[in-house]
Backbone as ProteinMPNN parsed JSONL, in Angstrom:
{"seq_chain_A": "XXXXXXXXXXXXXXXXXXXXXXXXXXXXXXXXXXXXXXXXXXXXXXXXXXXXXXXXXXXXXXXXXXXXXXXXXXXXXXXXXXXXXXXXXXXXXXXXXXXXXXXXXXXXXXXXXXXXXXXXXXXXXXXXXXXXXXXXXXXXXXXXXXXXXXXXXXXXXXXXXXXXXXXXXXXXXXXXXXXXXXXXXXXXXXXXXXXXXXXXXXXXXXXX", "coords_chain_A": {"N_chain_A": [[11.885, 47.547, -19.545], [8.923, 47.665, -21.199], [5.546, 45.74, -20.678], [4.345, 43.621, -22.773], [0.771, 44.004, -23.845], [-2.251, 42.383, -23.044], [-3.51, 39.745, -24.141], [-6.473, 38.491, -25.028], [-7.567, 36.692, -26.652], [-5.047, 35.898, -27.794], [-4.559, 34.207, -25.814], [-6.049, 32.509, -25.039], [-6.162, 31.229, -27.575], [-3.353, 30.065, -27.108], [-3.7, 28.397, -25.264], [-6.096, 26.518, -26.471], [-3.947, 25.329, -28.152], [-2.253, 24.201, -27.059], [-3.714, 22.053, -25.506], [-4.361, 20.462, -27.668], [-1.983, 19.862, -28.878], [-1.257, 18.178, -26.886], [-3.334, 16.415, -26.466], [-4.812, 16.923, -23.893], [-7.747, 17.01, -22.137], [-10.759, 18.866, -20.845], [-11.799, 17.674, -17.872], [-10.291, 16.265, -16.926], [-7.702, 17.449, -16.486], [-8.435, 19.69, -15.36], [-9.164, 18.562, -12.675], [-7.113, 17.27, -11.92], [-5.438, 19.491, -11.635], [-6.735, 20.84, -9.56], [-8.265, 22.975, -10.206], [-11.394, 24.794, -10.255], [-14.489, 23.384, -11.958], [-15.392, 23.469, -15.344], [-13.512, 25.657, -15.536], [-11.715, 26.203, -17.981], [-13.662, 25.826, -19.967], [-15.003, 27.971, -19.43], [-13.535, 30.141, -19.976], [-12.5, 30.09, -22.46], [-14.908, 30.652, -23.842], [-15.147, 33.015, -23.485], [-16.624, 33.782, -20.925], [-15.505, 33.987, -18.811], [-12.968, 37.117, -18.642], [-9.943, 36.678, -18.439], [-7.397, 34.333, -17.152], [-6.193, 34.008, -13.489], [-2.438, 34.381, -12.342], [-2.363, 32.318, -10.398], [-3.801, 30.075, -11.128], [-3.032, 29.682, -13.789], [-0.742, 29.018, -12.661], [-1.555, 26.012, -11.352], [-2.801, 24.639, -13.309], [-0.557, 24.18, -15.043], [1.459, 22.905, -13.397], [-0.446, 20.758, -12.596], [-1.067, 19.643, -15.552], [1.469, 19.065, -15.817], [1.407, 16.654, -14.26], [-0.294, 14.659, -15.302], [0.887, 14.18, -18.043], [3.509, 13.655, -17.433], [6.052, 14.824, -17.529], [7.741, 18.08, -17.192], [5.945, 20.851, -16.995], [5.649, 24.263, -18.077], [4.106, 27.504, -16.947], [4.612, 29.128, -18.425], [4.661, 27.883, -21.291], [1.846, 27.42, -21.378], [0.891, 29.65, -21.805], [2.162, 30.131, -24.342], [4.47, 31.333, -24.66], [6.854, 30.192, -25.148], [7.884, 28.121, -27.81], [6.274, 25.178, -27.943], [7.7, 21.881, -26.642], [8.991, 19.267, -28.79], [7.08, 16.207, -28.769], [7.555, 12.953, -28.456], [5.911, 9.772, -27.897], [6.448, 7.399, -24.944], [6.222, 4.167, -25.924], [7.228, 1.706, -25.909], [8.745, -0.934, -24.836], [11.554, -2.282, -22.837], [11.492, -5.875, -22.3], [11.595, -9.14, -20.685], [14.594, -11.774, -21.604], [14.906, -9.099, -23.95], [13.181, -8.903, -25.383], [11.64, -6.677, -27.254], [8.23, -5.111, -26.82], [5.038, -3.49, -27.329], [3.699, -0.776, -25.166], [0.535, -1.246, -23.666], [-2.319, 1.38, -24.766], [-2.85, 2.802, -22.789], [-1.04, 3.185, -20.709], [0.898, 4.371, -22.365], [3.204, 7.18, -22.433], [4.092, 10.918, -22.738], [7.589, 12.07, -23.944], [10.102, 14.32, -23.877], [11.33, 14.982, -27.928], [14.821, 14.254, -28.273], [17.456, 16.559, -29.487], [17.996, 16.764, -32.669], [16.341, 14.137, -33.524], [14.805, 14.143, -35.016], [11.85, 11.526, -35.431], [12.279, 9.553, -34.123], [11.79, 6.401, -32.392], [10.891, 6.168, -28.871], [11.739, 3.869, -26.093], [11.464, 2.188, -23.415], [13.319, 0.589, -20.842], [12.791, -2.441, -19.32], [13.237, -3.837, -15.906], [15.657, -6.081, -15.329], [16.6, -6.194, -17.943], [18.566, -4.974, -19.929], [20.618, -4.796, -18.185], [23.95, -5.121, -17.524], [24.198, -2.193, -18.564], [22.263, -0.639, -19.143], [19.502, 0.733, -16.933], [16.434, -0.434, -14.997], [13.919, 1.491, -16.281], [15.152, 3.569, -17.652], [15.116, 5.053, -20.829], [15.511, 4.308, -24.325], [16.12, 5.864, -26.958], [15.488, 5.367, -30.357], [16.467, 5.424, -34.247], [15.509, 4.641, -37.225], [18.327, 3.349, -39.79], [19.801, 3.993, -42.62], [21.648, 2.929, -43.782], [24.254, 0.706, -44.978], [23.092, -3.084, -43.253], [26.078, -4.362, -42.437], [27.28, -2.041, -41.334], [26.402, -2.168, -38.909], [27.264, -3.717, -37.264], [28.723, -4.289, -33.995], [27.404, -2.79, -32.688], [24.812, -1.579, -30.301], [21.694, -2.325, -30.44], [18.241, -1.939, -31.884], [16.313, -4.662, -33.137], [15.269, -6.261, -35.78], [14.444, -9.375, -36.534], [13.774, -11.419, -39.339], [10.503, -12.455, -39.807], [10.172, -12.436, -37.378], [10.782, -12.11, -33.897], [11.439, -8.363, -32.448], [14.336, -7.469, -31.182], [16.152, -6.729, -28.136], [19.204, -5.991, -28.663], [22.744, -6.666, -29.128], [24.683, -6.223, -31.957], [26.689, -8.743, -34.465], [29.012, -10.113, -36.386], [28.204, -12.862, -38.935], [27.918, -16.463, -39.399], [27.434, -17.029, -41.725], [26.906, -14.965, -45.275], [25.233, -12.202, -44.802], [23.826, -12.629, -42.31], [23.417, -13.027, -39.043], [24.7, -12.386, -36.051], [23.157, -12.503, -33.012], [23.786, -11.134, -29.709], [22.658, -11.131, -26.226], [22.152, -7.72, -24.139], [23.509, -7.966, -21.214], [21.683, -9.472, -19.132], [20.359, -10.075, -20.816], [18.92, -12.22, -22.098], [18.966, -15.21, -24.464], [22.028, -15.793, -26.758], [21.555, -15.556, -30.67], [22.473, -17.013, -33.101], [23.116, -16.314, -36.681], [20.984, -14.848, -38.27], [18.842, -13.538, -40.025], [17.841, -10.035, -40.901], [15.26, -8.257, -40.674], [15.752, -4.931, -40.343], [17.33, -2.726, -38.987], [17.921, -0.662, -35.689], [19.66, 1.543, -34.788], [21.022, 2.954, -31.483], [20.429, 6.048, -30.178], [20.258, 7.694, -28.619], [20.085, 8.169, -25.19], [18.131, 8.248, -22.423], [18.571, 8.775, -19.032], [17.546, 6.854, -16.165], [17.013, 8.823, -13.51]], "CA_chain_A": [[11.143, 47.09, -20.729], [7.314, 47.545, -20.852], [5.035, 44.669, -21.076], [3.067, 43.306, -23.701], [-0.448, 44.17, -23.498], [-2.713, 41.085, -22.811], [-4.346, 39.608, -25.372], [-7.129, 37.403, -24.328], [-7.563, 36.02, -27.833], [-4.031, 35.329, -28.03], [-4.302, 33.417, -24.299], [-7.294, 31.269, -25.485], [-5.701, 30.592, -28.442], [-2.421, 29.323, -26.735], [-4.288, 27.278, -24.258], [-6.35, 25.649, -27.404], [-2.707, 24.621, -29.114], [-1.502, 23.215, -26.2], [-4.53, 20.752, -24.966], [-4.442, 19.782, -29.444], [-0.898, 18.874, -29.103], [-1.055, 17.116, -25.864], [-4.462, 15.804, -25.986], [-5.462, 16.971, -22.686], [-9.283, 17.104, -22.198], [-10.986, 19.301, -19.764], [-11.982, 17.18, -16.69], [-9.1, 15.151, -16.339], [-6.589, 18.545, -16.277], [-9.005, 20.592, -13.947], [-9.148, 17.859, -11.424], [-5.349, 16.873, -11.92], [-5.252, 20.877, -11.166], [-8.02, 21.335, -8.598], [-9.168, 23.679, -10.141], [-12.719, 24.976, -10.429], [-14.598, 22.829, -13.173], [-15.444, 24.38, -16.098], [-13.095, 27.088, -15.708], [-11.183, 26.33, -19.194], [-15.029, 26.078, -20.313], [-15.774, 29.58, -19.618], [-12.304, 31.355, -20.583], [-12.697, 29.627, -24.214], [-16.532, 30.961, -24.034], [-15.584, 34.588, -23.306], [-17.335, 33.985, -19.848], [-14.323, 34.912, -17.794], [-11.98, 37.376, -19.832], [-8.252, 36.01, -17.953], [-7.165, 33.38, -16.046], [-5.146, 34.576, -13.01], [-1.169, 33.782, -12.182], [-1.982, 31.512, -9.495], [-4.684, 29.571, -11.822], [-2.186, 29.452, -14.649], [0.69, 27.714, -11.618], [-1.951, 25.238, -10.92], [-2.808, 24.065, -14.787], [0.931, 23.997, -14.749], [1.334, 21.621, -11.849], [-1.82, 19.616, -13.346], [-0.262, 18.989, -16.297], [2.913, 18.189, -15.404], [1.576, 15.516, -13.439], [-1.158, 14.147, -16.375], [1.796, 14.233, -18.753], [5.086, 13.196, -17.031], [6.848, 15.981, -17.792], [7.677, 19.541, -17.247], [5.104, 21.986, -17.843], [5.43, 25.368, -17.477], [3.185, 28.54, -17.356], [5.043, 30.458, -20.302], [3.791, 27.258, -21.988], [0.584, 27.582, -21.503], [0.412, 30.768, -22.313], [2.422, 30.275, -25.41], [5.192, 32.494, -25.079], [7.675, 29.493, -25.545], [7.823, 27.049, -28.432], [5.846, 23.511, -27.512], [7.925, 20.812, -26.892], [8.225, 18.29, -29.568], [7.058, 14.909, -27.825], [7.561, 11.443, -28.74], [5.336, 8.586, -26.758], [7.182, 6.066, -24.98], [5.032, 3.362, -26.59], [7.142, 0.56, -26.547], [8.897, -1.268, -23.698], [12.639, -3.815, -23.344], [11.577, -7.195, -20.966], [12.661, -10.437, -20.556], [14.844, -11.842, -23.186], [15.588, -8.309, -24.42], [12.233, -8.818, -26.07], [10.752, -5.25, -27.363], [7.117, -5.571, -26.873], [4.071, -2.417, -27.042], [2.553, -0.952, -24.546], [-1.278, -0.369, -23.438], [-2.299, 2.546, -25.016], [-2.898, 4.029, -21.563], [0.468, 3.295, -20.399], [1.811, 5.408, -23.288], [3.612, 8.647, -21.419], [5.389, 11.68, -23.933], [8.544, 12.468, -23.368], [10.383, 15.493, -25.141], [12.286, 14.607, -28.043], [16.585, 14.57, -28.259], [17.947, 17.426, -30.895], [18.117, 16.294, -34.507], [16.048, 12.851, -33.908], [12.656, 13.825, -35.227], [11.658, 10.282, -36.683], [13.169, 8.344, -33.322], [11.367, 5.786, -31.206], [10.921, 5.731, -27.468], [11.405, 2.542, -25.868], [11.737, 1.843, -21.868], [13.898, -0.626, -20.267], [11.976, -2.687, -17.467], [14.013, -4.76, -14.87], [17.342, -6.164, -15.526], [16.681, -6.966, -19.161], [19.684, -4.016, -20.276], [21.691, -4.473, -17.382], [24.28, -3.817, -16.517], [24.647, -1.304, -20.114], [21.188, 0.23, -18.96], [19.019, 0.466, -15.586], [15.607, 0.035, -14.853], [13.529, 3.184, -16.184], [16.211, 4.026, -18.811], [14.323, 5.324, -21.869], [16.364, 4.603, -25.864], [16.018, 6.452, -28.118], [16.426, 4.652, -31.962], [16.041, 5.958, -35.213], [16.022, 3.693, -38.118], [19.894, 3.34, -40.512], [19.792, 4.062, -44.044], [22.859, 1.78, -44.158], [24.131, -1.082, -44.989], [23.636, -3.696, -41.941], [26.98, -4.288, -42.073], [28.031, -1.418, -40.877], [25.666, -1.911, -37.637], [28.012, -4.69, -36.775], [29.4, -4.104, -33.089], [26.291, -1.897, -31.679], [23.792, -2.287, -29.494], [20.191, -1.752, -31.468], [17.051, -2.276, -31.779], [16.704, -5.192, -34.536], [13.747, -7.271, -36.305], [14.416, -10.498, -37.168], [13.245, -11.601, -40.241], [9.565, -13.315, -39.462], [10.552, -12.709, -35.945], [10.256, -10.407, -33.292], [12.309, -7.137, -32.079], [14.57, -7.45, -29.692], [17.279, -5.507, -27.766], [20.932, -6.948, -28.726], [24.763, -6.377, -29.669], [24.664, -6.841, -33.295], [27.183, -9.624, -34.356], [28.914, -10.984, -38.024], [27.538, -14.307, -38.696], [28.838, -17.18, -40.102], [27.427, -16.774, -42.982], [26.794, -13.836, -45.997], [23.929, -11.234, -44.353], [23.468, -12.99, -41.644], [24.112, -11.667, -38.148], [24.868, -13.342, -34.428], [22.798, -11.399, -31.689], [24.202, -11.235, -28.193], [22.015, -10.279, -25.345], [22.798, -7.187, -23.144], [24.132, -8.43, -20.267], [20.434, -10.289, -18.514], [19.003, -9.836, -22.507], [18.485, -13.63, -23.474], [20.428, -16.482, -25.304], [22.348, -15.424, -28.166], [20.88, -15.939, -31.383], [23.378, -17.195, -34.611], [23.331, -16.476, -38.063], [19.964, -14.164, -38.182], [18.541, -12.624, -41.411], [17.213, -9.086, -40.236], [14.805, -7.1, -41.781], [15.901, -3.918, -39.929], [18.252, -2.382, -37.641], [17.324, 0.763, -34.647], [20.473, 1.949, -33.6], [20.379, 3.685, -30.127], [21.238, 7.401, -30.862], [19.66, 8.715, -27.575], [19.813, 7.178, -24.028], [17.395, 9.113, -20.678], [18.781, 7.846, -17.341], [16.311, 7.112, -14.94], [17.029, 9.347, -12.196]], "C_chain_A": [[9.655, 46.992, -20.377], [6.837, 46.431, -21.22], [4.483, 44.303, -21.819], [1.743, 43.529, -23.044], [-0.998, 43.115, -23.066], [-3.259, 41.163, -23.719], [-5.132, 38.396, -25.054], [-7.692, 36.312, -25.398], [-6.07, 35.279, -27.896], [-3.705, 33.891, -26.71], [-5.499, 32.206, -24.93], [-7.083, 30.574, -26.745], [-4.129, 29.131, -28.196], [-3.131, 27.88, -25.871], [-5.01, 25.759, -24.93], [-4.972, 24.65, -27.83], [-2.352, 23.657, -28.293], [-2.453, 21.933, -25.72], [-4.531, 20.122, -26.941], [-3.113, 19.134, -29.471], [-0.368, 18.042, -27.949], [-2.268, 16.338, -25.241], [-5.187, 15.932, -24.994], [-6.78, 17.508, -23.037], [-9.588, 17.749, -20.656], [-11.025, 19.015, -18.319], [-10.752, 16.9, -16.282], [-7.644, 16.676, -15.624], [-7.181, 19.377, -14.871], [-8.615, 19.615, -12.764], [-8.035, 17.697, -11.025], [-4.703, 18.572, -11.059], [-5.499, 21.53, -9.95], [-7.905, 22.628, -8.576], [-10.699, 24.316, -9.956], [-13.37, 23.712, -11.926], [-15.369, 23.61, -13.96], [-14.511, 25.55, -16.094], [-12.29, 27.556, -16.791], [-12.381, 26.825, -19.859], [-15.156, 27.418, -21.004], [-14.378, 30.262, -19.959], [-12.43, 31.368, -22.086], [-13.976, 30.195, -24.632], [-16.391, 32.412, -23.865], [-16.37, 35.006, -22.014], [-16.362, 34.785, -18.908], [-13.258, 35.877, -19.121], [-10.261, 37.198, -19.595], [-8.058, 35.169, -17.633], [-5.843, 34.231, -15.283], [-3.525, 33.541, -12.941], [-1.459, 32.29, -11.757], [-3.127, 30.35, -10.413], [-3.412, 28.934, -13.49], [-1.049, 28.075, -13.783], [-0.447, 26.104, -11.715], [-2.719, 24.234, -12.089], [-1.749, 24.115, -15.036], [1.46, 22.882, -14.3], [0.491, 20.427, -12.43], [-1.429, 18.551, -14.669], [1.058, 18.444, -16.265], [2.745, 16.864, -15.122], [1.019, 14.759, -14.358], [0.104, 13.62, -17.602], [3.135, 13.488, -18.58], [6.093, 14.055, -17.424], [6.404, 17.08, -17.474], [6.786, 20.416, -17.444], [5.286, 23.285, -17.66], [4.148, 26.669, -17.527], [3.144, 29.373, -18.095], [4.43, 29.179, -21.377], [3.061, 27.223, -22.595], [0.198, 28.871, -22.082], [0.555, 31.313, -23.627], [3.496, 31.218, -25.839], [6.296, 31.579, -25.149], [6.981, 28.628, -26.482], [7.048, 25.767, -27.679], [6.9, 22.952, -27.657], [7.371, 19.735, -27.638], [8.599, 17.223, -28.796], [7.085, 13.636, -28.518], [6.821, 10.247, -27.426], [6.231, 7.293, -26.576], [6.366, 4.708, -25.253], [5.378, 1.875, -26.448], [8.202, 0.249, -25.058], [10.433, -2.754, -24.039], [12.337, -4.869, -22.395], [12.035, -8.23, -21.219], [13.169, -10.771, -21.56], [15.295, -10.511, -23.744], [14.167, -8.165, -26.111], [11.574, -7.154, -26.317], [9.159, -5.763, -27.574], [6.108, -3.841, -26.733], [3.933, -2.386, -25.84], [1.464, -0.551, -24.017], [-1.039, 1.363, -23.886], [-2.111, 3.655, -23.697], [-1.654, 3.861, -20.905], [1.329, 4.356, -20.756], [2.126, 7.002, -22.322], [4.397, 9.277, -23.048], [6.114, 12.195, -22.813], [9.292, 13.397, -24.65], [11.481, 14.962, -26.457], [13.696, 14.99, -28.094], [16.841, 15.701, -29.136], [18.144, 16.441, -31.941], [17.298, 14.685, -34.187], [14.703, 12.935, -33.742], [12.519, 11.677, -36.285], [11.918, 9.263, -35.675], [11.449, 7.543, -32.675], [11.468, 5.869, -29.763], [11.085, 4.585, -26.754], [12.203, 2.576, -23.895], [12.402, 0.858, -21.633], [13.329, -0.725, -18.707], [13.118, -3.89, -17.251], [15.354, -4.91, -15.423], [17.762, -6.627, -17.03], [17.557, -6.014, -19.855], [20.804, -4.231, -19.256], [22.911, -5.607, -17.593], [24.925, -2.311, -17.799], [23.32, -0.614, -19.486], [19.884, -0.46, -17.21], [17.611, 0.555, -15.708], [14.924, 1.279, -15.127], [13.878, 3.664, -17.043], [14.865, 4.188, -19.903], [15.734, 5.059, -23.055], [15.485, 4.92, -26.423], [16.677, 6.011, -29.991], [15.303, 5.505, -32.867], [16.76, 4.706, -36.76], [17.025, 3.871, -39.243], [19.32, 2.988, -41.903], [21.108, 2.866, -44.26], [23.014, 0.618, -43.991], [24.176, -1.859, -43.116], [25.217, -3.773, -41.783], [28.194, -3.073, -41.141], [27.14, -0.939, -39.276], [26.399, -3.15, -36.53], [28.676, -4.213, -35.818], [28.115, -3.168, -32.276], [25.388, -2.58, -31.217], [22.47, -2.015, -30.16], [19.028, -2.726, -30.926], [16.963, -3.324, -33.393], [15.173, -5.809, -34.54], [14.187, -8.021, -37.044], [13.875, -11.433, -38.299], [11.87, -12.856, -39.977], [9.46, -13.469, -37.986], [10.273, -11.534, -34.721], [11.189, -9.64, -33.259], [12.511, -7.66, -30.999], [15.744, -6.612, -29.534], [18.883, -6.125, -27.615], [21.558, -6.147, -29.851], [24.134, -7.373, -31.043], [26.273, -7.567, -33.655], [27.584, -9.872, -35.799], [28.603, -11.978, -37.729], [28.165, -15.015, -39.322], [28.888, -17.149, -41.642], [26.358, -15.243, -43.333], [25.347, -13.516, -45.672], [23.529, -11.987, -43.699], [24.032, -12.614, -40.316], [23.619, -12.68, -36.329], [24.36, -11.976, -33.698], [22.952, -11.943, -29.93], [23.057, -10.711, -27.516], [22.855, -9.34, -24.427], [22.957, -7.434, -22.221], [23.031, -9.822, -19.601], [19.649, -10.256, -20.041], [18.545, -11.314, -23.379], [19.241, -14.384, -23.92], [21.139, -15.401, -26.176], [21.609, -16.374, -29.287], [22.111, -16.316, -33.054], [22.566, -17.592, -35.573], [21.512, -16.12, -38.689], [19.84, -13.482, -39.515], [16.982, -11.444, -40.597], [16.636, -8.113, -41.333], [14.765, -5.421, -41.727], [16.652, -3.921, -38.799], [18.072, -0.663, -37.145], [18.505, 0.975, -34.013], [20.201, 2.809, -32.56], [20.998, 5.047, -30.437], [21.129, 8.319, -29.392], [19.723, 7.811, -26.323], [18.838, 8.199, -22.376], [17.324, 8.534, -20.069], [17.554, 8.185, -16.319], [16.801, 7.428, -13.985], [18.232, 10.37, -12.281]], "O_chain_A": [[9.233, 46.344, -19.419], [7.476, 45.853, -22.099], [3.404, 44.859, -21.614], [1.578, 43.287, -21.848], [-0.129, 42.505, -22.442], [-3.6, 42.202, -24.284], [-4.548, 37.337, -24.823], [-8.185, 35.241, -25.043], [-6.044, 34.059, -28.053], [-2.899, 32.962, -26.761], [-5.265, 31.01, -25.107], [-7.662, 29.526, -27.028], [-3.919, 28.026, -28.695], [-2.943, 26.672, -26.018], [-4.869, 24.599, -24.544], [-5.017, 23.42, -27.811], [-2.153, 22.485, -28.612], [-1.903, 20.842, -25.573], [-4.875, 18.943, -27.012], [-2.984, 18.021, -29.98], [0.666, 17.375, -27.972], [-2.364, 15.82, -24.128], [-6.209, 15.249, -24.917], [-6.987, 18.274, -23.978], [-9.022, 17.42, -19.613], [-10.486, 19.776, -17.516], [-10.257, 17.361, -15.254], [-6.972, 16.677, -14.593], [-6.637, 19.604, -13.79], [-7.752, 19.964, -11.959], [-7.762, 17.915, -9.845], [-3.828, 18.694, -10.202], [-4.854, 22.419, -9.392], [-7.617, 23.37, -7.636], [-11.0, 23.903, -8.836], [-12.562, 23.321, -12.769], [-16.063, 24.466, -13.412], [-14.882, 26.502, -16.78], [-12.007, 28.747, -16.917], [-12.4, 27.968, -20.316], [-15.298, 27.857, -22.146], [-14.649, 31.401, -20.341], [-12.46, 32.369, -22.802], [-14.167, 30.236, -25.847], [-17.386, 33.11, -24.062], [-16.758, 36.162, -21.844], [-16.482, 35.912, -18.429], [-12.916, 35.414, -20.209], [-9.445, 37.537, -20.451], [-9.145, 34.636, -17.856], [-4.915, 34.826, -15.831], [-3.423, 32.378, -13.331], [-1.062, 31.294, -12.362], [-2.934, 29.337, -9.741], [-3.27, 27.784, -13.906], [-0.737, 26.919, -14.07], [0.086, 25.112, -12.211], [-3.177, 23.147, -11.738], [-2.027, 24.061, -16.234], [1.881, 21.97, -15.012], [0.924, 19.294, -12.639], [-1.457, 17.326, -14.789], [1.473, 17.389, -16.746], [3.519, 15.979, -15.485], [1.777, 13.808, -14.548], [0.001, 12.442, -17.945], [3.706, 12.844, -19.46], [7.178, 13.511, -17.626], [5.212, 17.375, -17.383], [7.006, 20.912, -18.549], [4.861, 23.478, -16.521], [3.254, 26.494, -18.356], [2.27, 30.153, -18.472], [3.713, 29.575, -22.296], [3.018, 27.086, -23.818], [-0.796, 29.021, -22.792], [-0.086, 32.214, -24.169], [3.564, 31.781, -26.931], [7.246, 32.352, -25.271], [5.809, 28.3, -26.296], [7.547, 25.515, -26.582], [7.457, 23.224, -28.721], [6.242, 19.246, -27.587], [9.69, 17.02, -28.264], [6.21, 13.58, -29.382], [7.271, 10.054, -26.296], [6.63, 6.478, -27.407], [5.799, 4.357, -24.219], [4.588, 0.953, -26.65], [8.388, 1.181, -24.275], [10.468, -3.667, -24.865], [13.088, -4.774, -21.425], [12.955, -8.318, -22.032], [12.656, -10.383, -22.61], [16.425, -10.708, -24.192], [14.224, -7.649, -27.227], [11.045, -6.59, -25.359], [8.88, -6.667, -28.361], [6.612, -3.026, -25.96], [3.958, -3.413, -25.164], [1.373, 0.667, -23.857], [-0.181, 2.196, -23.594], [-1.555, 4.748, -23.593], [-1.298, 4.955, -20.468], [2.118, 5.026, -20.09], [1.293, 7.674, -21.713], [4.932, 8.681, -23.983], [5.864, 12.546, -21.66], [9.153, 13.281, -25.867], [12.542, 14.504, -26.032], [13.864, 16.2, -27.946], [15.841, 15.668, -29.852], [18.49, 15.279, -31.727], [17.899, 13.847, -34.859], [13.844, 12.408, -33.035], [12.969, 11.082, -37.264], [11.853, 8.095, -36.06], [10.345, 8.081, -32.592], [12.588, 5.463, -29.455], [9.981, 4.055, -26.882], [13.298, 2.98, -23.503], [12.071, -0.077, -22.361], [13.288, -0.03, -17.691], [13.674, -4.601, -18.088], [16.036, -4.0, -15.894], [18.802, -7.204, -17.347], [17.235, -6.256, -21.018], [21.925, -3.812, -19.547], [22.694, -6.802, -17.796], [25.973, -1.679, -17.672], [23.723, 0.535, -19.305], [19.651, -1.569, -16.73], [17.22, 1.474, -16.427], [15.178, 2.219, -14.375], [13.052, 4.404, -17.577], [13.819, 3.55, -19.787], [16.841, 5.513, -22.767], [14.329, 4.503, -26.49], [17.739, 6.238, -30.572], [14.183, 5.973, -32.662], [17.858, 4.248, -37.076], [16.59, 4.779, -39.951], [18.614, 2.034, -42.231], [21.075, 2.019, -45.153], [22.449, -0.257, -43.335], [24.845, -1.493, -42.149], [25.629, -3.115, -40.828], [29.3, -3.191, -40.612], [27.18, 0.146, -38.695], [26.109, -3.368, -35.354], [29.548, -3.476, -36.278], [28.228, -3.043, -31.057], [25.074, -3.746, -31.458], [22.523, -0.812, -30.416], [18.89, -3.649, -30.123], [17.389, -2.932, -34.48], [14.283, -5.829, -33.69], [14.426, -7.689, -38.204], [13.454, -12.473, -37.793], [12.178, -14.048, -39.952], [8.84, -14.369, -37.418], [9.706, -10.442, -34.756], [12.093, -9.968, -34.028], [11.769, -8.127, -30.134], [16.275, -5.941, -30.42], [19.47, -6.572, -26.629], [21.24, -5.455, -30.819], [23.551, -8.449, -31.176], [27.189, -6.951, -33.112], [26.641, -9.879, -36.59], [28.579, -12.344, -36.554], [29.094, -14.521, -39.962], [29.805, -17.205, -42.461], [25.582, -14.628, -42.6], [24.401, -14.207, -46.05], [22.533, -12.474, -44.234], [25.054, -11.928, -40.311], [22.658, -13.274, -35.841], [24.85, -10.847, -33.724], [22.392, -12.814, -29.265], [22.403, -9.852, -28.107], [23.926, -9.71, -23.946], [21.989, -6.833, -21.753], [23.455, -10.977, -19.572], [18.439, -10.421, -20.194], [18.114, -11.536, -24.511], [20.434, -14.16, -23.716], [20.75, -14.234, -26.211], [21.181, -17.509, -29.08], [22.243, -15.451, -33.92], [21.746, -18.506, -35.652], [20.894, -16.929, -39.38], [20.805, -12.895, -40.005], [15.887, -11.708, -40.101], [17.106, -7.509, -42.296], [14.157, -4.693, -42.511], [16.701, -4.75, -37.89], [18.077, 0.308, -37.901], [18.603, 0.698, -32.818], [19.162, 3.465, -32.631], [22.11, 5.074, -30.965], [21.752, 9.35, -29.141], [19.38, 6.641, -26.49], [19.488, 8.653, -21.435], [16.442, 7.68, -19.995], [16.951, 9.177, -15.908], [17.196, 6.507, -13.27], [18.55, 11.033, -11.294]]}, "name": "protein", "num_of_chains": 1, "seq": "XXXXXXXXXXXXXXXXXXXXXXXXXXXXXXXXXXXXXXXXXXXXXXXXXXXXXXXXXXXXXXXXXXXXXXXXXXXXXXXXXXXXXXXXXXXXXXXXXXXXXXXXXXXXXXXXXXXXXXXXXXXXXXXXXXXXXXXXXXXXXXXXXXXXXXXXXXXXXXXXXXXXXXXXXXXXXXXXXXXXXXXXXXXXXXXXXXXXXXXXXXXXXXXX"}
């Protein structure tokens, strides 16, 4: 099979898409790369008209590491689809408390099949265990359905006036109201809760 020609419009175009949908900014990638600086600069400027293989591996490598994920050099070049990314943004600690965090914290990670619309959320220390480990990433997407039928799962919930936290959903004693267990190290239990939303977990990424 013969090769595609090169197209150095089509290469400067890919390279654009990809720093637009992953935010990367020149300095930070070159250096992450060690590459030359400026050398995106001048490819986007028509100064150089390629970038070689081994220049491509090493904006590859660069990003990977800037990113937390995978990158490859068909990527970059655009001859595969982008990964669609979701930011892990949000974090499970003590208590089973869901809490933000720092923007610069924020890492993407690719998302699951069928759960455009999900959340990211990290589990730190033993606040999942022993149901989830250190590192663990969930994945929730918010239930068109009735709470009641979220009764027995583990979710992501919001307490009415209250915060999010990470617990076994529960019947309560009384009508729409709802007993939350903690996962194993996740906190007291909480009886007879009026929730203004429920995140079941649809997705789970083991750390390691």
């Amino acid at each position: 099979m013969r090769a595609m020609p090169y197209d150095a419009e089509q290469a400067r175009a890919a390279l654009a898409a990809f720093q637009a949908s992953t935010g990367l900014r020149d300095f930070p990638w070159e250096k992450a790369a060690g590459v030359a600086e400026r050398v995106l600069w001048k490819f986007r400027d028509g100064q150089t008209a390629s970038l070689s293989r081994g220049t491509y591996a090493k904006l590859a490598a660069g990003a990977s590491r800037l990113l937390g994920r995978p990158v490859s050099e068909a990527e970059l070049r655009g001859e595969i689809p982008p990964q669609r990314l979701v930011g892990i943004a949000w974090v499970v600690g003590t208590g089973g408390a869901v809490l933000p965090l720092p923007r610069l914290d924020v890492r993407d990670t690719p998302i699951p099949p069928g759960l455009d619309g999900c959340r990211a959320i990290r589990i730190s220390g033993d606040a999942g265990a022993p149901m989830f480990e250190s590192g663990d990433v969930i994945f929730v997407a918010a239930t068109e359905s009735p709470l009641e039928r979220d009764v027995g799962r583990v979710a992501i919930v919001k307490v009415k006036d209250g915060a999010q936290l990470l617990k076994r959903v529960l019947r309560g004693t009384r009508r729409d109201r709802f007993d939350l267990v903690g996962v194993g190290h996740g906190g007291e239990p909480l009886a007879d809760q009026e929730l203004e939303h429920v995140e079941p977990i649809r997705w789970i990424m083991r750390n390691g």
